[in-house]
mmCIF file of the C-alpha atoms, coordinates in Angstrom:
data_MODEL
# 
_entry.id   MODEL 
# 
loop_
_atom_site.group_PDB 
_atom_site.id 
_atom_site.type_symbol 
_atom_site.label_atom_id 
_atom_site.label_alt_id 
_atom_site.label_comp_id 
_atom_site.label_asym_id 
_atom_site.label_entity_id 
_atom_site.label_seq_id 
_atom_site.pdbx_PDB_ins_code 
_atom_site.Cartn_x 
_atom_site.Cartn_y 
_atom_site.Cartn_z 
_atom_site.occupancy 
_atom_site.B_iso_or_equiv 
_atom_site.pdbx_formal_charge 
_atom_site.auth_seq_id 
_atom_site.auth_comp_id 
_atom_site.auth_asym_id 
_atom_site.auth_atom_id 
_atom_site.pdbx_PDB_model_num 
ATOM 1   C CA . UNK A 1 1   ? -39.371 57.980  -46.647 1.00 0.00 ? 1   UNK A CA 1 
ATOM 2   C CA . UNK A 1 2   ? -37.892 57.854  -50.094 1.00 0.00 ? 2   UNK A CA 1 
ATOM 3   C CA . UNK A 1 3   ? -35.972 54.652  -49.271 1.00 0.00 ? 3   UNK A CA 1 
ATOM 4   C CA . UNK A 1 4   ? -39.124 52.903  -48.133 1.00 0.00 ? 4   UNK A CA 1 
ATOM 5   C CA . UNK A 1 5   ? -40.614 53.474  -51.566 1.00 0.00 ? 5   UNK A CA 1 
ATOM 6   C CA . UNK A 1 6   ? -37.506 52.067  -53.327 1.00 0.00 ? 6   UNK A CA 1 
ATOM 7   C CA . UNK A 1 7   ? -37.454 48.710  -51.480 1.00 0.00 ? 7   UNK A CA 1 
ATOM 8   C CA . UNK A 1 8   ? -40.126 46.103  -51.799 1.00 0.00 ? 8   UNK A CA 1 
ATOM 9   C CA . UNK A 1 9   ? -40.991 43.091  -49.663 1.00 0.00 ? 9   UNK A CA 1 
ATOM 10  C CA . UNK A 1 10  ? -38.359 40.352  -49.098 1.00 0.00 ? 10  UNK A CA 1 
ATOM 11  C CA . UNK A 1 11  ? -38.466 37.558  -51.621 1.00 0.00 ? 11  UNK A CA 1 
ATOM 12  C CA . UNK A 1 12  ? -38.440 33.776  -50.917 1.00 0.00 ? 12  UNK A CA 1 
ATOM 13  C CA . UNK A 1 13  ? -35.139 32.023  -50.198 1.00 0.00 ? 13  UNK A CA 1 
ATOM 14  C CA . UNK A 1 14  ? -33.404 30.501  -53.233 1.00 0.00 ? 14  UNK A CA 1 
ATOM 15  C CA . UNK A 1 15  ? -32.288 26.854  -53.471 1.00 0.00 ? 15  UNK A CA 1 
ATOM 16  C CA . UNK A 1 16  ? -28.750 25.869  -52.454 1.00 0.00 ? 16  UNK A CA 1 
ATOM 17  C CA . UNK A 1 17  ? -26.270 25.503  -55.279 1.00 0.00 ? 17  UNK A CA 1 
ATOM 18  C CA . UNK A 1 18  ? -24.398 22.245  -56.019 1.00 0.00 ? 18  UNK A CA 1 
ATOM 19  C CA . UNK A 1 19  ? -21.119 21.530  -54.210 1.00 0.00 ? 19  UNK A CA 1 
ATOM 20  C CA . UNK A 1 20  ? -18.038 22.678  -56.057 1.00 0.00 ? 20  UNK A CA 1 
ATOM 21  C CA . UNK A 1 21  ? -15.383 20.220  -57.327 1.00 0.00 ? 21  UNK A CA 1 
ATOM 22  C CA . UNK A 1 22  ? -12.648 19.084  -54.897 1.00 0.00 ? 22  UNK A CA 1 
ATOM 23  C CA . UNK A 1 23  ? -9.489  21.121  -55.124 1.00 0.00 ? 23  UNK A CA 1 
ATOM 24  C CA . UNK A 1 24  ? -6.079  19.639  -55.866 1.00 0.00 ? 24  UNK A CA 1 
ATOM 25  C CA . UNK A 1 25  ? -3.951  18.272  -52.982 1.00 0.00 ? 25  UNK A CA 1 
ATOM 26  C CA . UNK A 1 26  ? -1.490  20.712  -51.509 1.00 0.00 ? 26  UNK A CA 1 
ATOM 27  C CA . UNK A 1 27  ? 2.245   20.144  -51.416 1.00 0.00 ? 27  UNK A CA 1 
ATOM 28  C CA . UNK A 1 28  ? 3.667   17.808  -48.734 1.00 0.00 ? 28  UNK A CA 1 
ATOM 29  C CA . UNK A 1 29  ? 5.293   19.598  -45.861 1.00 0.00 ? 29  UNK A CA 1 
ATOM 30  C CA . UNK A 1 30  ? 8.983   19.396  -45.032 1.00 0.00 ? 30  UNK A CA 1 
ATOM 31  C CA . UNK A 1 31  ? 9.962   16.457  -42.756 1.00 0.00 ? 31  UNK A CA 1 
ATOM 32  C CA . UNK A 1 32  ? 10.798  17.356  -39.165 1.00 0.00 ? 32  UNK A CA 1 
ATOM 33  C CA . UNK A 1 33  ? 14.200  16.725  -37.628 1.00 0.00 ? 33  UNK A CA 1 
ATOM 34  C CA . UNK A 1 34  ? 14.883  13.287  -36.064 1.00 0.00 ? 34  UNK A CA 1 
ATOM 35  C CA . UNK A 1 35  ? 14.547  13.095  -32.310 1.00 0.00 ? 35  UNK A CA 1 
ATOM 36  C CA . UNK A 1 36  ? 17.510  12.358  -30.082 1.00 0.00 ? 36  UNK A CA 1 
ATOM 37  C CA . UNK A 1 37  ? 18.307  8.711   -29.292 1.00 0.00 ? 37  UNK A CA 1 
ATOM 38  C CA . UNK A 1 38  ? 17.068  7.381   -25.954 1.00 0.00 ? 38  UNK A CA 1 
ATOM 39  C CA . UNK A 1 39  ? 19.486  6.277   -23.269 1.00 0.00 ? 39  UNK A CA 1 
ATOM 40  C CA . UNK A 1 40  ? 20.302  2.599   -22.902 1.00 0.00 ? 40  UNK A CA 1 
ATOM 41  C CA . UNK A 1 41  ? 18.818  0.585   -20.050 1.00 0.00 ? 41  UNK A CA 1 
ATOM 42  C CA . UNK A 1 42  ? 20.894  -0.747  -17.173 1.00 0.00 ? 42  UNK A CA 1 
ATOM 43  C CA . UNK A 1 43  ? 22.784  -3.682  -18.726 1.00 0.00 ? 43  UNK A CA 1 
ATOM 44  C CA . UNK A 1 44  ? 19.565  -5.321  -19.897 1.00 0.00 ? 44  UNK A CA 1 
ATOM 45  C CA . UNK A 1 45  ? 18.800  -6.482  -16.346 1.00 0.00 ? 45  UNK A CA 1 
ATOM 46  C CA . UNK A 1 46  ? 15.384  -6.394  -14.732 1.00 0.00 ? 46  UNK A CA 1 
ATOM 47  C CA . UNK A 1 47  ? 14.783  -3.119  -12.957 1.00 0.00 ? 47  UNK A CA 1 
ATOM 48  C CA . UNK A 1 48  ? 15.021  -2.829  -9.200  1.00 0.00 ? 48  UNK A CA 1 
ATOM 49  C CA . UNK A 1 49  ? 13.338  -0.152  -7.164  1.00 0.00 ? 49  UNK A CA 1 
ATOM 50  C CA . UNK A 1 50  ? 16.683  0.995   -5.775  1.00 0.00 ? 50  UNK A CA 1 
ATOM 51  C CA . UNK A 1 51  ? 17.745  1.897   -9.345  1.00 0.00 ? 51  UNK A CA 1 
ATOM 52  C CA . UNK A 1 52  ? 15.214  4.763   -9.382  1.00 0.00 ? 52  UNK A CA 1 
ATOM 53  C CA . UNK A 1 53  ? 14.922  8.088   -7.609  1.00 0.00 ? 53  UNK A CA 1 
ATOM 54  C CA . UNK A 1 54  ? 11.921  8.748   -5.356  1.00 0.00 ? 54  UNK A CA 1 
ATOM 55  C CA . UNK A 1 55  ? 10.509  11.086  -8.017  1.00 0.00 ? 55  UNK A CA 1 
ATOM 56  C CA . UNK A 1 56  ? 10.692  8.347   -10.646 1.00 0.00 ? 56  UNK A CA 1 
ATOM 57  C CA . UNK A 1 57  ? 9.029   5.839   -8.341  1.00 0.00 ? 57  UNK A CA 1 
ATOM 58  C CA . UNK A 1 58  ? 5.994   8.087   -7.907  1.00 0.00 ? 58  UNK A CA 1 
ATOM 59  C CA . UNK A 1 59  ? 5.084   7.309   -11.501 1.00 0.00 ? 59  UNK A CA 1 
ATOM 60  C CA . UNK A 1 60  ? 5.484   3.555   -10.923 1.00 0.00 ? 60  UNK A CA 1 
ATOM 61  C CA . UNK A 1 61  ? 3.253   3.287   -7.871  1.00 0.00 ? 61  UNK A CA 1 
ATOM 62  C CA . UNK A 1 62  ? -0.253  4.529   -7.351  1.00 0.00 ? 62  UNK A CA 1 
ATOM 63  C CA . UNK A 1 63  ? -1.581  6.171   -4.218  1.00 0.00 ? 63  UNK A CA 1 
ATOM 64  C CA . UNK A 1 64  ? -2.104  4.018   -1.154  1.00 0.00 ? 64  UNK A CA 1 
ATOM 65  C CA . UNK A 1 65  ? -5.599  2.655   -0.828  1.00 0.00 ? 65  UNK A CA 1 
ATOM 66  C CA . UNK A 1 66  ? -7.745  2.977   2.266   1.00 0.00 ? 66  UNK A CA 1 
ATOM 67  C CA . UNK A 1 67  ? -7.309  0.357   4.972   1.00 0.00 ? 67  UNK A CA 1 
ATOM 68  C CA . UNK A 1 68  ? -9.693  -2.556  4.869   1.00 0.00 ? 68  UNK A CA 1 
ATOM 69  C CA . UNK A 1 69  ? -11.923 -3.511  7.786   1.00 0.00 ? 69  UNK A CA 1 
ATOM 70  C CA . UNK A 1 70  ? -10.744 -6.133  10.263  1.00 0.00 ? 70  UNK A CA 1 
ATOM 71  C CA . UNK A 1 71  ? -12.077 -9.601  9.700   1.00 0.00 ? 71  UNK A CA 1 
ATOM 72  C CA . UNK A 1 72  ? -14.115 -11.500 12.292  1.00 0.00 ? 72  UNK A CA 1 
ATOM 73  C CA . UNK A 1 73  ? -12.316 -13.558 14.933  1.00 0.00 ? 73  UNK A CA 1 
ATOM 74  C CA . UNK A 1 74  ? -11.791 -17.156 13.947  1.00 0.00 ? 74  UNK A CA 1 
ATOM 75  C CA . UNK A 1 75  ? -13.188 -20.105 15.888  1.00 0.00 ? 75  UNK A CA 1 
ATOM 76  C CA . UNK A 1 76  ? -11.213 -21.371 18.894  1.00 0.00 ? 76  UNK A CA 1 
ATOM 77  C CA . UNK A 1 77  ? -8.763  -24.082 17.969  1.00 0.00 ? 77  UNK A CA 1 
ATOM 78  C CA . UNK A 1 78  ? -8.630  -27.503 19.657  1.00 0.00 ? 78  UNK A CA 1 
ATOM 79  C CA . UNK A 1 79  ? -6.860  -27.877 23.000  1.00 0.00 ? 79  UNK A CA 1 
ATOM 80  C CA . UNK A 1 80  ? -3.205  -28.752 22.701  1.00 0.00 ? 80  UNK A CA 1 
ATOM 81  C CA . UNK A 1 81  ? -1.665  -31.969 24.000  1.00 0.00 ? 81  UNK A CA 1 
ATOM 82  C CA . UNK A 1 82  ? -0.754  -32.176 27.678  1.00 0.00 ? 82  UNK A CA 1 
ATOM 83  C CA . UNK A 1 83  ? 2.903   -31.539 28.283  1.00 0.00 ? 83  UNK A CA 1 
ATOM 84  C CA . UNK A 1 84  ? 5.317   -34.051 29.758  1.00 0.00 ? 84  UNK A CA 1 
ATOM 85  C CA . UNK A 1 85  ? 5.533   -33.980 33.564  1.00 0.00 ? 85  UNK A CA 1 
ATOM 86  C CA . UNK A 1 86  ? 8.695   -32.421 34.887  1.00 0.00 ? 86  UNK A CA 1 
ATOM 87  C CA . UNK A 1 87  ? 11.251  -34.381 36.950  1.00 0.00 ? 87  UNK A CA 1 
ATOM 88  C CA . UNK A 1 88  ? 10.959  -34.442 40.755  1.00 0.00 ? 88  UNK A CA 1 
ATOM 89  C CA . UNK A 1 89  ? 13.072  -31.917 42.534  1.00 0.00 ? 89  UNK A CA 1 
ATOM 90  C CA . UNK A 1 90  ? 15.962  -32.930 44.786  1.00 0.00 ? 90  UNK A CA 1 
ATOM 91  C CA . UNK A 1 91  ? 15.269  -33.673 48.441  1.00 0.00 ? 91  UNK A CA 1 
ATOM 92  C CA . UNK A 1 92  ? 15.828  -30.806 50.808  1.00 0.00 ? 92  UNK A CA 1 
ATOM 93  C CA . UNK A 1 93  ? 18.524  -30.910 53.504  1.00 0.00 ? 93  UNK A CA 1 
ATOM 94  C CA . UNK A 1 94  ? 17.591  -31.958 57.016  1.00 0.00 ? 94  UNK A CA 1 
ATOM 95  C CA . UNK A 1 95  ? 16.911  -29.208 59.490  1.00 0.00 ? 95  UNK A CA 1 
ATOM 96  C CA . UNK A 1 96  ? 18.875  -28.772 62.707  1.00 0.00 ? 96  UNK A CA 1 
ATOM 97  C CA . UNK A 1 97  ? 17.687  -30.554 65.813  1.00 0.00 ? 97  UNK A CA 1 
ATOM 98  C CA . UNK A 1 98  ? 15.430  -28.793 68.253  1.00 0.00 ? 98  UNK A CA 1 
ATOM 99  C CA . UNK A 1 99  ? 16.381  -27.750 71.781  1.00 0.00 ? 99  UNK A CA 1 
ATOM 100 C CA . UNK A 1 100 ? 17.462  -30.803 73.807  1.00 0.00 ? 100 UNK A CA 1 
ATOM 101 C CA . UNK A 1 101 ? 15.875  -33.046 71.208  1.00 0.00 ? 101 UNK A CA 1 
ATOM 102 C CA . UNK A 1 102 ? 12.407  -32.280 72.603  1.00 0.00 ? 102 UNK A CA 1 
ATOM 103 C CA . UNK A 1 103 ? 9.422   -31.379 70.487  1.00 0.00 ? 103 UNK A CA 1 
ATOM 104 C CA . UNK A 1 104 ? 9.058   -27.608 70.298  1.00 0.00 ? 104 UNK A CA 1 
ATOM 105 C CA . UNK A 1 105 ? 6.163   -25.703 71.787  1.00 0.00 ? 105 UNK A CA 1 
ATOM 106 C CA . UNK A 1 106 ? 5.220   -22.131 71.090  1.00 0.00 ? 106 UNK A CA 1 
ATOM 107 C CA . UNK A 1 107 ? 5.441   -21.334 74.750  1.00 0.00 ? 107 UNK A CA 1 
ATOM 108 C CA . UNK A 1 108 ? 9.172   -22.181 74.641  1.00 0.00 ? 108 UNK A CA 1 
ATOM 109 C CA . UNK A 1 109 ? 9.820   -19.027 72.586  1.00 0.00 ? 109 UNK A CA 1 
ATOM 110 C CA . UNK A 1 110 ? 9.716   -15.476 73.850  1.00 0.00 ? 110 UNK A CA 1 
# 
């Protein structure tokens, strides 16, 4: 109760003060150590896939894309030229003569 009597209502907010002057630049940091030299390439030749391990090749190639859809069938092409006729075959050998030189009849056979 006594504290309530000692404090009054809150006053209005004051205006912001001006920005302070910029400080002086700090000291430059110590330079880092030089990195190790890289390895030389393979005799200055163009690279070949067989020069790399499978793990290294993963970084060179992206994932395989999905298969595309099959295209429509093309139109039928024109008919080809007729081939050259083959040579005639050799004549067959003559058959053996029939019985007694007579014409054969089915009834002659059992």
